[in-house]
Amino acid sequence: MQPIVIGAGPAGLSAAYELARQGVTSTVLEGSSERVGGLSQTVQYRGFRFDIGGHRFFSKSAEIENLWTEILGQEMISVPRSSRILYKGRYYDYPLRARNAFVNLGPSETIRCLLSYALARLRPRQPARSFEDWVINQFGERLYSIFFKTYTEKVWGMSCQDISADWAAQRIKGLSLLVAVQNALFPSSGGRTVKTLIDNFRYPRLGPGMMWETLQSRLENLGCAIELDSPVAKIAWSRGGNFTLIAGREPGSRTLQATHVLSSMPLREMVLALEPAAPSRVLEAARSLKYRDFVTAVLIIDQSDLFKDNWIYVHESNVKVARIQNYKNWSLDMVPDARYTGLGLEYFCFQGDGLWNAKDSDLLAMAREELALLRLADPARVVDGTIVRMPKAYPVYDDDYAESVAIIRAFLESELPRLQVIGRNGMHRYNNQDHAMMTGLLAARNVLGGRFNLWQVNGDAEYLEEDRQACDGRAVPRALSRE
Ligand SMILES: Cc1cc2nc3c(=O)[nH]c(=O)nc-3n(C[C@H](O)[C@H](O)[C@H](O)COP(=O)(O)OP(=O)(O)OC[C@H]3O[C@@H](n4cnc5c(N)ncnc54)[C@H](O)[C@@H]3O)c2cc1C
């Protein structure tokens, strides 16, 4: 048996680890030339450590929680969550607290919010077609414009009028801000633990990459090869037969044989790498899958205490930054010298747009200027910085994605049953590390004779038996087609 795992992110490394624990060594091919961890890697710049977005370790799956403990033990620290929303120069506790929200809004704005809420209840928008309609009907126009509009549009790059109302209505669980507003205004309506709103989470002392780098060493000690700088470019297959993979930057630079393939590379690219090519309907489905990309402007500031939060959501519309991470508040060991602070200013974009293509020096200048506009730091104290671009940070759920994924899935299941897709972009599912890991573990068990349907793993990383409906995972907007 010769399994090959594509991608050394949480899904791929978990799959390789499960195989190794059962005595089967695999080769892991990783496209990055620098490090393992994928979206959950930790980047280092002059001793300062950064996440791609802050990565909280929290799972409803005891198996995943135990695995994290097994890998890192005491190196997993417990972090109290502290996050706020910045809007019109004021800080709102997040999760929202009704009193704090209304004190910040002031009496006249509070009255306006309550009146607009009453109006929305009396005269709801009918039919509620868009996300904007739906949220206004629930909370009124004023609360919508303060707490929902700007941030949602920055994240998804779409107007709230173009996002389908189903997203808010059906997937309320994952839409953390909506739940937060609901909990703040109507505390009795909640009750269950909302994953995105938990008060404490775990975090590796040196950032999420520490988890994956430790697992990398452990796998190497168990005899697995983790090959960096090995992007898979071709997957030659025959019905029911073995696979030949071509990996590396130069065409034909490395050829490997496999009996099983566990792929966490983006589903679109995986299908396009198949040889012979998939039928045209499947290729078309693969080409239609879209992604949202992510730029972090890392700024180093020679001040020890800037603000108390782990991160701040920026609802100001005069800046492009959507969220600001303060990594030192996740773990003190994220900075090499406690006199300094490392911030990550997060920008959502599409690969190839103006923001993505901007020169690093221009992005750093913009980030510095925006930090000053938000009065979060004196720009003169910004001593250094760097830019990290992360393509395909978010798989996009548009009108067609579910059908496209279903077409690809049916083709793979009938023609290539020994090629399993795992993880976030691997399955085109907008989920967290625990979900990605669980799909990796189950795929490995399938290689060893199990019969798990990976699509039955839900957003809470629970495996649901066939007779229970697996939910799609976390909420993401669907675009409305313009009439
Ligand atoms: C901004 C942001 C914040 C997040 N916050 C959290 C959080 O707080 N908590 C949480 O649990 N999760 C969080 N996540 C989600 C988490 O990062 C993902 O769920 C997880 O990393 C998915 O793991 P994966 O292995 O499926 O994919 P990835 O992490 O994407 O790994 C896939 C790997 O495959 C490699 N690859 C791609 N193409 C090829 C190829 N052709 N050949 C070989 N290798 C290839 C990539 O380089 C990568 O290393 C966040 C994600 C983002 C973007």
Short mmCIF file of C-alpha atoms in Angstrom, two decimals, residues 219-397:
data_model
loop_
_atom_site.label_atom_id
_atom_site.label_comp_id
_atom_site.label_asym_id
_atom_site.label_seq_id
_atom_site.Cartn_x
_atom_site.Cartn_y
_atom_site.Cartn_z
CA LEU A 219 5.62 12.06 11.18
CA GLU A 220 9.21 12.19 9.97
CA ASN A 221 10.25 10.20 13.03
CA LEU A 222 7.60 7.64 12.12
CA GLY A 223 9.16 7.26 8.66
CA CYS A 224 6.89 9.53 6.56
CA ALA A 225 8.36 11.88 3.98
CA ILE A 226 7.01 15.44 4.03
CA GLU A 227 8.23 16.97 0.80
CA LEU A 228 8.04 20.76 0.65
CA ASP A 229 8.19 22.71 -2.60
CA SER A 230 6.34 19.86 -4.32
CA PRO A 231 3.14 21.26 -5.83
CA VAL A 232 1.22 18.46 -7.52
CA ALA A 233 0.69 19.39 -11.15
CA LYS A 234 -0.63 16.14 -12.65
CA ILE A 235 -2.52 13.16 -11.33
CA ALA A 236 -2.51 10.38 -13.92
CA TRP A 237 -5.19 7.79 -13.24
CA SER A 238 -6.93 4.84 -14.76
CA ARG A 239 -10.25 3.38 -13.74
CA GLY A 240 -9.72 1.20 -10.67
CA GLY A 241 -5.92 1.39 -11.15
CA ASN A 242 -3.05 3.10 -9.38
CA PHE A 243 -2.00 6.73 -9.69
CA THR A 244 1.08 8.48 -11.03
CA LEU A 245 1.63 11.94 -9.58
CA ILE A 246 3.88 14.60 -11.00
CA ALA A 247 5.02 17.15 -8.47
CA GLY A 248 7.45 20.06 -8.51
CA ARG A 249 7.87 23.43 -10.15
CA GLU A 250 9.62 22.14 -13.28
CA PRO A 251 7.45 19.94 -15.51
CA GLY A 252 8.20 16.31 -14.76
CA SER A 253 10.50 17.14 -11.88
CA ARG A 254 9.30 14.33 -9.64
CA THR A 255 7.14 11.30 -10.43
CA LEU A 256 5.58 9.17 -7.71
CA GLN A 257 3.33 6.12 -7.77
CA ALA A 258 0.42 5.75 -5.38
CA THR A 259 -2.24 3.20 -4.58
CA HIS A 260 -4.38 5.81 -2.79
CA VAL A 261 -4.49 9.62 -2.99
CA LEU A 262 -5.79 11.85 -0.20
CA SER A 263 -6.02 15.34 -1.63
CA SER A 264 -6.38 18.59 0.32
CA MET A 265 -5.28 20.78 -2.61
CA PRO A 266 -8.10 23.04 -3.86
CA LEU A 267 -10.82 20.96 -5.50
CA ARG A 268 -10.76 23.10 -8.65
CA GLU A 269 -7.01 22.56 -9.19
CA MET A 270 -7.18 18.87 -8.31
CA VAL A 271 -9.81 18.17 -10.99
CA LEU A 272 -7.89 20.22 -13.56
CA ALA A 273 -4.73 18.18 -12.80
CA LEU A 274 -6.36 14.84 -13.71
CA GLU A 275 -4.99 12.96 -16.70
CA PRO A 276 -6.87 11.77 -18.69
CA ALA A 277 -8.97 14.88 -18.26
CA ALA A 278 -12.33 14.58 -16.51
CA PRO A 279 -15.44 14.82 -18.73
CA SER A 280 -16.23 18.35 -19.87
CA ARG A 281 -19.20 18.70 -17.49
CA VAL A 282 -16.90 17.94 -14.54
CA LEU A 283 -14.20 20.31 -15.81
CA GLU A 284 -16.78 23.04 -16.19
CA ALA A 285 -17.99 22.45 -12.64
CA ALA A 286 -14.41 22.63 -11.35
CA ARG A 287 -13.67 25.83 -13.23
CA SER A 288 -16.78 27.47 -11.74
CA LEU A 289 -15.50 27.15 -8.13
CA LYS A 290 -14.39 30.48 -6.70
CA TYR A 291 -12.34 31.68 -3.76
CA ARG A 292 -11.87 34.81 -1.66
CA ASP A 293 -8.27 35.78 -1.02
CA PHE A 294 -6.57 37.47 1.91
CA VAL A 295 -3.76 39.95 2.51
CA THR A 296 -2.24 40.58 5.94
CA ALA A 297 -0.24 43.74 6.48
CA VAL A 298 2.01 43.01 9.41
CA LEU A 299 3.15 46.10 11.32
CA ILE A 300 5.70 46.16 14.12
CA ILE A 301 5.28 48.97 16.59
CA ASP A 302 7.71 49.99 19.30
CA GLN A 303 5.09 50.22 22.00
CA SER A 304 4.41 47.51 24.52
CA ASP A 305 0.65 47.95 25.11
CA LEU A 306 -1.59 49.18 22.36
CA PHE A 307 -4.96 47.64 23.16
CA LYS A 308 -6.23 44.73 25.22
CA ASP A 309 -8.06 42.79 22.49
CA ASN A 310 -6.99 39.65 20.65
CA TRP A 311 -8.60 41.25 17.62
CA ILE A 312 -10.78 44.21 16.66
CA TYR A 313 -13.47 44.18 13.97
CA VAL A 314 -13.30 47.41 12.01
CA HIS A 315 -16.74 48.64 10.99
CA GLU A 316 -15.51 52.06 9.89
CA SER A 317 -16.26 52.60 6.22
CA ASN A 318 -13.42 55.09 5.61
CA VAL A 319 -10.78 52.33 5.78
CA LYS A 320 -10.33 49.07 3.87
CA VAL A 321 -9.00 47.06 6.79
CA ALA A 322 -11.62 44.63 8.12
CA ARG A 323 -10.00 43.20 11.23
CA ILE A 324 -6.87 43.84 13.26
CA GLN A 325 -5.09 41.09 15.17
CA ASN A 326 -2.82 41.77 18.13
CA TYR A 327 -0.86 38.51 18.29
CA LYS A 328 0.88 39.35 21.54
CA ASN A 329 -2.54 39.20 23.20
CA TRP A 330 -2.94 35.64 21.92
CA SER A 331 0.41 34.55 23.33
CA LEU A 332 3.22 36.68 24.71
CA ASP A 333 5.69 34.41 22.92
CA MET A 334 4.48 35.70 19.55
CA VAL A 335 6.87 38.65 19.97
CA PRO A 336 10.62 38.35 20.53
CA ASP A 337 10.77 41.44 22.74
CA ALA A 338 7.90 42.50 24.99
CA ARG A 339 8.64 46.19 24.34
CA TYR A 340 7.19 45.76 20.85
CA THR A 341 3.77 44.84 19.46
CA GLY A 342 3.05 42.95 16.23
CA LEU A 343 -0.26 43.73 14.55
CA GLY A 344 -1.89 42.03 11.58
CA LEU A 345 -4.18 44.28 9.53
CA GLU A 346 -6.44 41.99 7.51
CA TYR A 347 -7.70 42.83 4.04
CA PHE A 348 -10.10 40.62 2.08
CA CYS A 349 -9.70 40.70 -1.69
CA PHE A 350 -9.75 38.73 -4.93
CA GLN A 351 -6.50 37.46 -6.43
CA GLY A 352 -5.63 39.82 -9.27
CA ASP A 353 -7.59 42.83 -7.99
CA GLY A 354 -5.98 46.17 -7.12
CA LEU A 355 -5.36 45.29 -3.51
CA TRP A 356 -3.82 41.89 -4.26
CA ASN A 357 -1.58 43.33 -6.97
CA ALA A 358 -0.49 46.44 -5.06
CA LYS A 359 3.20 46.78 -4.25
CA ASP A 360 4.14 45.68 -0.73
CA SER A 361 5.45 49.16 0.05
CA ASP A 362 2.09 50.70 -0.96
CA LEU A 363 0.14 48.19 1.12
CA LEU A 364 2.33 48.87 4.14
CA ALA A 365 1.91 52.62 3.70
CA MET A 366 -1.87 52.19 3.48
CA ALA A 367 -1.94 49.98 6.59
CA ARG A 368 0.13 52.49 8.54
CA GLU A 369 -2.14 55.33 7.45
CA GLU A 370 -5.29 53.39 8.34
CA LEU A 371 -3.90 52.52 11.76
CA ALA A 372 -3.37 56.23 12.35
CA LEU A 373 -6.86 57.13 11.05
CA LEU A 374 -8.34 54.62 13.50
CA ARG A 375 -6.20 56.16 16.28
CA LEU A 376 -4.89 52.74 17.23
CA ALA A 377 -1.20 53.66 17.07
CA ASP A 378 1.04 56.58 16.37
CA PRO A 379 2.35 55.98 12.80
CA ALA A 380 5.74 57.33 13.87
CA ARG A 381 6.07 54.31 16.17
CA VAL A 382 5.64 51.81 13.31
CA VAL A 383 9.21 50.60 12.90
CA ASP A 384 8.89 47.79 10.38
CA GLY A 385 6.41 45.62 8.52
CA THR A 386 5.82 42.95 5.93
CA ILE A 387 3.03 41.70 3.66
CA VAL A 388 1.67 38.15 3.58
CA ARG A 389 -0.62 37.19 0.68
CA MET A 390 -2.75 34.07 1.10
CA PRO A 391 -4.65 32.88 -1.97
CA LYS A 392 -7.85 30.86 -1.57
CA ALA A 393 -8.42 31.70 2.07
CA TYR A 394 -12.19 31.26 1.73
CA PRO A 395 -14.06 28.93 -0.66
CA VAL A 396 -16.98 30.98 -2.02
CA TYR A 397 -20.52 29.58 -1.82
#
